[in-house]
Short mmCIF file of C-alpha atoms and ligand atoms in Angstrom, two decimals:
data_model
loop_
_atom_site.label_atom_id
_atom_site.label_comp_id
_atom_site.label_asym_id
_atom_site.label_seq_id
_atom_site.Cartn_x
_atom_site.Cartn_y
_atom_site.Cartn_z
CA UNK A 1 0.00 0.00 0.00
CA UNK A 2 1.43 3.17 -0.97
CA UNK A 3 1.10 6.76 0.07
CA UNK A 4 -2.18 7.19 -2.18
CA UNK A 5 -3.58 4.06 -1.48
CA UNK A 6 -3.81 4.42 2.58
CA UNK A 7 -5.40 7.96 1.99
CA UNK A 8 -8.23 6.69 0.38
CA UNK A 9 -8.27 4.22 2.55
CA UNK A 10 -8.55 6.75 5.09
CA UNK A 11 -11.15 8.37 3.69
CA UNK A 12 -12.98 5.10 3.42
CA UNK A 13 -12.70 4.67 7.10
CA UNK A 14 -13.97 8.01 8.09
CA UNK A 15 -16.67 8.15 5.81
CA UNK A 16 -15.21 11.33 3.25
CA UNK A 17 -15.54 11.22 -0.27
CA UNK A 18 -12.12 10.11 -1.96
CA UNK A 19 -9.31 12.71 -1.87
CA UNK A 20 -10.90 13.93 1.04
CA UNK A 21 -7.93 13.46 3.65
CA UNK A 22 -4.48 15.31 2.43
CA UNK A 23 -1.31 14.94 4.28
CA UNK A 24 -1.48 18.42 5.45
CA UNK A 25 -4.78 17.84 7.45
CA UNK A 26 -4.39 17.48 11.68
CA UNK A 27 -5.42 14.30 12.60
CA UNK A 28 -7.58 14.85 15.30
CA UNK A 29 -9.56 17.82 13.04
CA UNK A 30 -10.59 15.12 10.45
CA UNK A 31 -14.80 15.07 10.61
CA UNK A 32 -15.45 11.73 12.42
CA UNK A 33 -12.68 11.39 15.00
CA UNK A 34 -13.88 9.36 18.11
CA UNK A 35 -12.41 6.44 20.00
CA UNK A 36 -14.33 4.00 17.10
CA UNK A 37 -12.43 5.75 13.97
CA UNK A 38 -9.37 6.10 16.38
CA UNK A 39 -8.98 2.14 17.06
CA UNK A 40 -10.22 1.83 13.11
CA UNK A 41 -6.85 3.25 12.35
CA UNK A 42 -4.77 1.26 14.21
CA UNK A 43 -6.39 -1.18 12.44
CA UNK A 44 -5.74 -0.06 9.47
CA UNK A 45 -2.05 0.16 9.79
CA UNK A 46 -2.09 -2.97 11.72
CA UNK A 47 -4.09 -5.10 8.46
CA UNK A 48 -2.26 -3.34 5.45
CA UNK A 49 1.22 -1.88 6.55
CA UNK A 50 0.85 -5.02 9.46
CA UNK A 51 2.99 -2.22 11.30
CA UNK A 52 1.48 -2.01 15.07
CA UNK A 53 1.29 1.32 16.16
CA UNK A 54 0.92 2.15 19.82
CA UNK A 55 -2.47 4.32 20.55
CA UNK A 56 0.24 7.16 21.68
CA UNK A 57 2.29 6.97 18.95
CA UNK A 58 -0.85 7.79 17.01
CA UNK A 59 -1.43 10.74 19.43
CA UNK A 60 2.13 12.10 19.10
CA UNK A 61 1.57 12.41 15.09
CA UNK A 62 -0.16 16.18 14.53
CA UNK A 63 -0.91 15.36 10.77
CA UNK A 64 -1.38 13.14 8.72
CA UNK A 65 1.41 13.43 7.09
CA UNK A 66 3.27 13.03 10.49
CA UNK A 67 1.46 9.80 10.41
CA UNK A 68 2.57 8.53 7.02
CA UNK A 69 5.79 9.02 8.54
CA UNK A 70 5.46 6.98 10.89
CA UNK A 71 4.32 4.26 9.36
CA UNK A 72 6.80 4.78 6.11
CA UNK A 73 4.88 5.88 3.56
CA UNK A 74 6.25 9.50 3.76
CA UNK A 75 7.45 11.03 0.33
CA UNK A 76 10.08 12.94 1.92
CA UNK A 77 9.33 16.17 0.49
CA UNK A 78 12.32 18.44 1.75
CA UNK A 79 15.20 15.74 0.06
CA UNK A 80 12.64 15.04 -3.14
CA UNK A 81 12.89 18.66 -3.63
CA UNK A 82 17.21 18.76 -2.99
CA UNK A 83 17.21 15.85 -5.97
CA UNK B 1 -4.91 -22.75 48.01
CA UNK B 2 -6.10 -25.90 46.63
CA UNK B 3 -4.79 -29.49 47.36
CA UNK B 4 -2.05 -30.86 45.97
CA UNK B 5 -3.74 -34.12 45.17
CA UNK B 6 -7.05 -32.63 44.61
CA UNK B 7 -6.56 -33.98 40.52
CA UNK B 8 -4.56 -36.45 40.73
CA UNK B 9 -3.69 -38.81 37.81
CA UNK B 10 -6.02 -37.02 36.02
CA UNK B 11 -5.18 -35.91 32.56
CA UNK B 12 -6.52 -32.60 31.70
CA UNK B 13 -5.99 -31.11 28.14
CA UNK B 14 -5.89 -27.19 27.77
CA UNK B 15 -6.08 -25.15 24.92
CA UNK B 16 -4.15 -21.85 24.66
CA UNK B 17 -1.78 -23.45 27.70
CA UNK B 18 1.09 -21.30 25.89
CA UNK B 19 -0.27 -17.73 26.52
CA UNK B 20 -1.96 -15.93 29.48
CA UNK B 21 -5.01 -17.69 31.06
CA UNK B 22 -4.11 -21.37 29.28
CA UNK B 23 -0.59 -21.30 31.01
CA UNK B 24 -1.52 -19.94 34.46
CA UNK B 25 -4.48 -22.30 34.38
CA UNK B 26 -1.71 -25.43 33.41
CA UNK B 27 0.58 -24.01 35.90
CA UNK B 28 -2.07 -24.40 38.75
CA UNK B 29 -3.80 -27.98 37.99
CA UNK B 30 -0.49 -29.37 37.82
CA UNK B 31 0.40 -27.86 41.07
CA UNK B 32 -3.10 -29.91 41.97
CA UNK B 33 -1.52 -33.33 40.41
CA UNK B 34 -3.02 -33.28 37.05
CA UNK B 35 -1.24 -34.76 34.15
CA UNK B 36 -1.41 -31.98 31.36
CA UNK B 37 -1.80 -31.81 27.70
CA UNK B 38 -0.83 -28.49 27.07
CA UNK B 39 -2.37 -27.60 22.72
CA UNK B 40 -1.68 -24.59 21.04
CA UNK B 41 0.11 -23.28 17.96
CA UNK B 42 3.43 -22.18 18.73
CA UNK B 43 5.49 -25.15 20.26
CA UNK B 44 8.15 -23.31 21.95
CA UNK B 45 5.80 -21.45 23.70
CA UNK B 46 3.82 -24.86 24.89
CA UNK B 47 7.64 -25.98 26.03
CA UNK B 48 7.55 -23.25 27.60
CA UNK B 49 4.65 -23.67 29.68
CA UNK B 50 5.91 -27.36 30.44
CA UNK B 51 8.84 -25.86 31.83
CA UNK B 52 6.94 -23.98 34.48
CA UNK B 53 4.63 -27.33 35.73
CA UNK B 54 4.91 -29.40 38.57
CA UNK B 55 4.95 -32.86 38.41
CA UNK B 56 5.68 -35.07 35.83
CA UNK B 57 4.15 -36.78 32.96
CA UNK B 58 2.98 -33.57 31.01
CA UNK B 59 3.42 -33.02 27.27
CA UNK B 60 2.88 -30.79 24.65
CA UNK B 61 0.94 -31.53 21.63
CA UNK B 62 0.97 -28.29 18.88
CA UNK B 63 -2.33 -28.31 17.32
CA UNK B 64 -4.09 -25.05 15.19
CA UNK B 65 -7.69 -25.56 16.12
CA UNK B 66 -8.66 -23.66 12.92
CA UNK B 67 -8.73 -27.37 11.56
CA UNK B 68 -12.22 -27.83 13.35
CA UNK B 69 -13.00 -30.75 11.50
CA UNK B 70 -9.87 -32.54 12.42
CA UNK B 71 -10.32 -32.12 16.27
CA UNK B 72 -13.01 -34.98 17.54
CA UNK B 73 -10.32 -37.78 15.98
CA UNK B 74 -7.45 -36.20 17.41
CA UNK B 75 -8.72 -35.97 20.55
CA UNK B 76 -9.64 -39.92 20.11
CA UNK B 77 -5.59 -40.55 19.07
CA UNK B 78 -4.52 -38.24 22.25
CA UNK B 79 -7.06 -40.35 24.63
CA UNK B 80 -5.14 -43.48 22.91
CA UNK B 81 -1.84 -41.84 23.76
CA UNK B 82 -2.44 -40.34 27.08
CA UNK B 83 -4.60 -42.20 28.40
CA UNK B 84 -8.71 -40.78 28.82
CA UNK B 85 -9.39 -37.25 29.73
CA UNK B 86 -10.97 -36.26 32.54
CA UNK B 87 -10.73 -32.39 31.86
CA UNK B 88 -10.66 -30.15 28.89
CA UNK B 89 -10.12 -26.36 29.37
CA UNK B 90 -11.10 -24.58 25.97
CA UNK B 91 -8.69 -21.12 27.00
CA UNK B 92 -7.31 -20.75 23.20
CA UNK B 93 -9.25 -17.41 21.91
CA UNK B 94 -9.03 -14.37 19.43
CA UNK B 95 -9.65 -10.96 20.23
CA UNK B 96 -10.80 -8.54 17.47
CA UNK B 97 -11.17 -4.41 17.69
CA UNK B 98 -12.91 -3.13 14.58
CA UNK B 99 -15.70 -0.29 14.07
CA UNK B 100 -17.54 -2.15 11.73
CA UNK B 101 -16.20 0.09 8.67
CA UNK B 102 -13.23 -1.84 9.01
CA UNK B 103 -15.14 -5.33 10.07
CA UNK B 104 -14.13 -7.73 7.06
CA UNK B 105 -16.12 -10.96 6.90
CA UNK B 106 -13.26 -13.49 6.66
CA UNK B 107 -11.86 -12.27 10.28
CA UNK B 108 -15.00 -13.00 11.31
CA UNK B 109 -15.29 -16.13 10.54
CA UNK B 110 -11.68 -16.74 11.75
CA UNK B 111 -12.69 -15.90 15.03
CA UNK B 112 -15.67 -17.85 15.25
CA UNK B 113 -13.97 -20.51 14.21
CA UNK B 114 -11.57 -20.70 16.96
CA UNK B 115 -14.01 -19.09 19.74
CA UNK B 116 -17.20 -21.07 18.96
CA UNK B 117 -16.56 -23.74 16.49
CA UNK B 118 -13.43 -25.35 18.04
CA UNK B 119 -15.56 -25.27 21.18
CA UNK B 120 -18.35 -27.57 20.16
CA UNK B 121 -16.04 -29.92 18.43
CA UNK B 122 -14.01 -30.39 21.68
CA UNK B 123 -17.06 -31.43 23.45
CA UNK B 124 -17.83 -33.83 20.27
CA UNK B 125 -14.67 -35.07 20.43
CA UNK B 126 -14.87 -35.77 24.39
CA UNK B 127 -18.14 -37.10 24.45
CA UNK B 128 -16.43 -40.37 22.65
CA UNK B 129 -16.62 -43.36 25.20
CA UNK B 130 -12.68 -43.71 24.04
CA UNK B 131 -11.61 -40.78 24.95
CA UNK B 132 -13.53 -39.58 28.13
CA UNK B 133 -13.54 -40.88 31.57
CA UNK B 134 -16.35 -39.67 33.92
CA UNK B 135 -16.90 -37.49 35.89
CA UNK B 136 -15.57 -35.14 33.50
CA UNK B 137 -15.50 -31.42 33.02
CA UNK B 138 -15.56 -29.31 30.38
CA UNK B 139 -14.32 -25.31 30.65
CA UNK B 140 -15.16 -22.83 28.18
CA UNK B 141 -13.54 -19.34 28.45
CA UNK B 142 -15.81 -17.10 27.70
CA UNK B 143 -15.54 -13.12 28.53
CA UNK B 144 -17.91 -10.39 30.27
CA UNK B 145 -17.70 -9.09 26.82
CA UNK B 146 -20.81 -12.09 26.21
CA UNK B 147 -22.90 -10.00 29.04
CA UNK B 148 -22.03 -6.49 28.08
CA UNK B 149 -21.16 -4.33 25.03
CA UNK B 150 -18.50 -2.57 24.04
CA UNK B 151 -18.38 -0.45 20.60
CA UNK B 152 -15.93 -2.22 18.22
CA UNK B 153 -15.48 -5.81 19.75
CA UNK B 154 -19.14 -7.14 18.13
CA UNK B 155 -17.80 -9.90 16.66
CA UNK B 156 -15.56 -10.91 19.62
CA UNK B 157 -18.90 -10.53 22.15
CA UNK B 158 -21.21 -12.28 19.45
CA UNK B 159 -18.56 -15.32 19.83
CA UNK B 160 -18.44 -14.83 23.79
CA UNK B 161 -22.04 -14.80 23.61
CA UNK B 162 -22.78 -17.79 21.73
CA UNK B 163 -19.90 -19.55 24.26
CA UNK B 164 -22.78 -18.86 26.75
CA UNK B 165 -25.41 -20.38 25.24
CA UNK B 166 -23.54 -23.13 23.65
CA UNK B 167 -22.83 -23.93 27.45
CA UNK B 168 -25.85 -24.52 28.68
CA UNK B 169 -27.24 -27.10 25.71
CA UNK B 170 -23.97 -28.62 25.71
CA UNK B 171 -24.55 -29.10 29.46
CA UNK B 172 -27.83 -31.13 29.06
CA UNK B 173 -26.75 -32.85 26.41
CA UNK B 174 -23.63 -34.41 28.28
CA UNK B 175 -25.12 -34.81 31.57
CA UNK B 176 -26.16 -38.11 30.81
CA UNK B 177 -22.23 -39.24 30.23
CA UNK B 178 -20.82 -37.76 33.19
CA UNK B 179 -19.69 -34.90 31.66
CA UNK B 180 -20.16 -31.30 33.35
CA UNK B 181 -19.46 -28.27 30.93
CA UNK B 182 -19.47 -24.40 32.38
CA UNK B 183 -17.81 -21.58 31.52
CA UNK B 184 -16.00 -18.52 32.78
CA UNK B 185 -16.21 -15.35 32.02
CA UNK B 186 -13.18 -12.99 32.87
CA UNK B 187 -13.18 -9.49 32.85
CA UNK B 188 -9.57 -7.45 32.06
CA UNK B 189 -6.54 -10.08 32.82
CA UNK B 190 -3.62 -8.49 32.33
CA UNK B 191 -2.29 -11.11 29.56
CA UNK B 192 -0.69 -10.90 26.28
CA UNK B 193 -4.48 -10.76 25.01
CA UNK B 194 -5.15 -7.55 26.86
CA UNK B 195 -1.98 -6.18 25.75
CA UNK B 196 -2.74 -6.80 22.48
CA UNK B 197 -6.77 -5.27 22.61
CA UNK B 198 -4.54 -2.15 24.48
CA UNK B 199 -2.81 -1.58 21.29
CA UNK B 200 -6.02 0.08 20.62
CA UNK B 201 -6.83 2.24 23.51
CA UNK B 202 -5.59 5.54 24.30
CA UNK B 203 -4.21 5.90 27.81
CA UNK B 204 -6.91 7.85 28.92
CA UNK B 205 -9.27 4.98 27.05
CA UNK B 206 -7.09 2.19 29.11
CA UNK B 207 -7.59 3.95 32.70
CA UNK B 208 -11.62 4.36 32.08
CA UNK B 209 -11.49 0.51 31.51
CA UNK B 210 -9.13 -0.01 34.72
CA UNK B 211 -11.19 2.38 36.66
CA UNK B 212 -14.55 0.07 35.97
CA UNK B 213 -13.42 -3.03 37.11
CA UNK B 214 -13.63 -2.22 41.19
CA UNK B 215 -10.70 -4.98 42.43
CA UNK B 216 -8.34 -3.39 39.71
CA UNK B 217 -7.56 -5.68 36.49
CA UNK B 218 -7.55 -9.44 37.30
CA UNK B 219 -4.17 -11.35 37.25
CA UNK B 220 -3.98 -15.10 35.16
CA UNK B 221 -4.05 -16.43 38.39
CA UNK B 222 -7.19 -15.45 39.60
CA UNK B 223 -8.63 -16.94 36.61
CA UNK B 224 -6.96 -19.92 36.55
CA UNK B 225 -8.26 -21.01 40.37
CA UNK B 226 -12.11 -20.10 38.73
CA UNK B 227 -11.04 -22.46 36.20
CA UNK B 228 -9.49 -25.30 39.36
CA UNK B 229 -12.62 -25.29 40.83
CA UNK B 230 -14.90 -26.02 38.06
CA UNK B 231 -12.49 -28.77 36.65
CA UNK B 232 -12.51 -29.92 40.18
CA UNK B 233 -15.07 -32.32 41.95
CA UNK B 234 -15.50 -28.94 44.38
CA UNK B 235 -18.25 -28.60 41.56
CA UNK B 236 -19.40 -31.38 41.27
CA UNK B 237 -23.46 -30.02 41.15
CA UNK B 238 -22.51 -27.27 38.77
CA UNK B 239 -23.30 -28.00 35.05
CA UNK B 240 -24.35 -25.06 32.27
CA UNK B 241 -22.99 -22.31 34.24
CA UNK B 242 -20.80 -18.89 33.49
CA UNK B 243 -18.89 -18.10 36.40
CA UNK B 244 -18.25 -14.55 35.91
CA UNK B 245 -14.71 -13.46 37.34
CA UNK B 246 -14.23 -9.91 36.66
CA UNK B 247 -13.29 -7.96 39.49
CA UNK B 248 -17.11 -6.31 39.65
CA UNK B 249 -16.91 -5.39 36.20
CA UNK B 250 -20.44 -6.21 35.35
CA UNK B 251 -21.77 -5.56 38.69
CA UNK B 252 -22.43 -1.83 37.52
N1 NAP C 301 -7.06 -11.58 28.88
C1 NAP C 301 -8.25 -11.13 29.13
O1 NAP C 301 -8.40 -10.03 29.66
C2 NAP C 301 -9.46 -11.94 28.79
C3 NAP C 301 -10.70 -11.44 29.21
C4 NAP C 301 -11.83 -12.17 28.93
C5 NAP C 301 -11.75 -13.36 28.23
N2 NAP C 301 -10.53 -13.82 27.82
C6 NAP C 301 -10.52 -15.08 27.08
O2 NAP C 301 -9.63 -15.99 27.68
C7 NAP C 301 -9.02 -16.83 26.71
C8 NAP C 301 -7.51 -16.76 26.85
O3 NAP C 301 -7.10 -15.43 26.66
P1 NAP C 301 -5.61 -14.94 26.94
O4 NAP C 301 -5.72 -13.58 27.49
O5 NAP C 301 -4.88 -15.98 27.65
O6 NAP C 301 -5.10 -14.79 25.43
P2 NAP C 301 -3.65 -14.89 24.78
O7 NAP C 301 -2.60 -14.64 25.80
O8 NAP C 301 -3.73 -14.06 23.56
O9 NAP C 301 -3.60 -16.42 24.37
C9 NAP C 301 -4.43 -16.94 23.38
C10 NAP C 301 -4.13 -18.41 23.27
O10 NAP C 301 -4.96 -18.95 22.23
C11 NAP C 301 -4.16 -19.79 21.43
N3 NAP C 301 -4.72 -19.85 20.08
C12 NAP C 301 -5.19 -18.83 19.33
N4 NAP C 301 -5.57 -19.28 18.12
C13 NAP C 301 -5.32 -20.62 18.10
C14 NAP C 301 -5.49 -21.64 17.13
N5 NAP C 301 -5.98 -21.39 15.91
N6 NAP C 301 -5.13 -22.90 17.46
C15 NAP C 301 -4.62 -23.19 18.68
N7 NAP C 301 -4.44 -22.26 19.63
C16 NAP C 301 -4.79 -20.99 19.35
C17 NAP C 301 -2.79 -19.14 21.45
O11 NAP C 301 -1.81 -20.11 21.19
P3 NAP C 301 -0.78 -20.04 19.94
O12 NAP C 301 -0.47 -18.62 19.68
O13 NAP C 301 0.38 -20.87 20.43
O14 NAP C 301 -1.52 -20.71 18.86
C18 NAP C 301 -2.69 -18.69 22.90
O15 NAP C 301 -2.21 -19.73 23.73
C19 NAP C 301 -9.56 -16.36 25.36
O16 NAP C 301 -10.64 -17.17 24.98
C20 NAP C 301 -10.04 -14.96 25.66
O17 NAP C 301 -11.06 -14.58 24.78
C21 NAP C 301 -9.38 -13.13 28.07
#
């Protein structure tokens, strides 16, 4: 699963129409948060990237593109641009 | 706490003896004389668990009770092996969080299979004149999770549930060979389980749990002397029951 591919599945699991989510979007902000969407995501991570994320690690991550970070999916903007 | 010959020569199988409840529960009938068979998937986990028992005579016997169909005649070749059973703790489980946006079908059915299905094919497999010798008992773990609700475990309380149920006809139906069957139903045990279904709590999600369950979270142990008695003849007039042992979880 790539970078494109877990947003939509994000926006799948919150409900959003497709290329809803962006990486620049705070987690917690995204319409739908709750403890339900919250242990969907773990989930998530847990059934595609079968990466297990700690509910605080989750926390910690201010976007979402903190959290494709985390999880390795980032596209390292800052050294794509230096290339 | 409990005799040391209170199950003596007995042979007791356990599923799930290389994890949490299975293992304490192994550790503690030994301690009472039993002979175990300790069943699970992962064998040096299960040689693990032998490690830790009292007594001799126990072995391990790695078995992936997804093959439900499999399990009535390999409990018939253990019986041949070991000798007739005159216990079977049914501890192996799977835990599932998932708001059902996320809920896919096939997990379902994985956990079923293991929760429910493996469950009544242990009691067909035990009923067999070969491989039983009565009085026997029959555990089933079951969870407070089969009483209550909790958003995002419906599949794993729909299994708990049905554990319940399945309990009571399976008690009538084997009363007639000597065989008791009840189950337990444990609230928050602090095993690799609960761990695991932390993984998906926030801290502050964790502590509300912690905070409902009045004696604190329960430790293997407690479970496992539940799970002494009922394989014991101390209940001997008990048949189609859920002990619930849960810290006063459910007594809100
Ligand atoms: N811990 C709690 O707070 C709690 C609360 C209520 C109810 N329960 C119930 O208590 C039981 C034991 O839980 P636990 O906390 O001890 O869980 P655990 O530490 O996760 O252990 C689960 C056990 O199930 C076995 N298992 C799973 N799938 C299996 C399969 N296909 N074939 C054979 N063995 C399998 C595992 O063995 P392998 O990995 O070796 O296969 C392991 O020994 C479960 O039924 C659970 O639902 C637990």
């Amino acid at each position: 699963m790539d970078a494109t591919a877990f947003l939509v599945a994000l926006d799948e699991l919150f409900e959003l129409d497709r290329g809803t989510i962006t990486s620049a979007d705070a987690i917690r902000d995204i319409p739908g948060w709750s403890s339900l969407t919250f242990m969907g995501l773990i989930a998530l991570v847990d059934d595609e990237l079968d990466i297990t994320l700690t509910p605080d690690t989750v926390l910690a991550c201010r976007t979402v593109g903190d959290l494709l970070q985390e999880v390795g999916l980032a596209t390292h903007p800052a050294r794509q641009r230096a290339a | 706490m409990f005799a040391t010959d209170a199950l003596i020569d007995r042979t007791i199988l356990i599923t799930g003896a290389s994890s949490g409840l299975g293992r304490a529960t192994a550790v503690l009938l030994s301690r009472m004389g039993a002979r175990i068979i300790a069943v699970g998937r992962n064998e040096d986990r299960l040689i693990a668990t032998a490690s830790q028992l009292s007594g001799a005579g126990h072995v391990v016997r790695p078995f992936d009770l997804a093959a439900v169909e499999a399990i009535p005649e390999w409990l018939q070749s253990l019986a041949a092996e070991c000798g007739p059973l005159r216990g079977v703790v049914h501890s192996a489980g799977v835990h599932l969080a998932r708001p059902l946006q996320m809920l896919k079908a096939d997990a379902v059915q994985q956990l079923l299979t293991v929760n429910v299905t493996a469950a009544l094919m242990l009691a067909k497999g035990l009923r067999q004149r070969a491989v039983h010798e009565s009085p026997a008992s029959l555990v089933l773990m079951s969870s407070v999770m089969g009483q209550v609700g909790q958003a995002g475990v419906t599949a794993y309380s729909a299994s708990k549930g049905a554990v319940d149920a399945l309990c009571r006809s399976l008690a009538l139906e084997l009363a007639t060979q000597g065989i008791r069957v009840n189950a337990i139903a444990p609230g928050q045990v602090e095993t690799e389980m609960a761990e695991q279904q932390r993984g998906s709590l926030t801290t502050e999600q964790f502590e509300r749990i912690r905070s409902m369950h009045p004696l604190g979270l329960g430790r293997a142990e407690d479970v496992a002397s539940a799970v002494a008695f009922l394989i014991s003849d101390a209940s001997r007039w008990m048949t189609g029951t859920t002990l619930t042992v849960d810290g006063g979880y459910t007594a809100h």
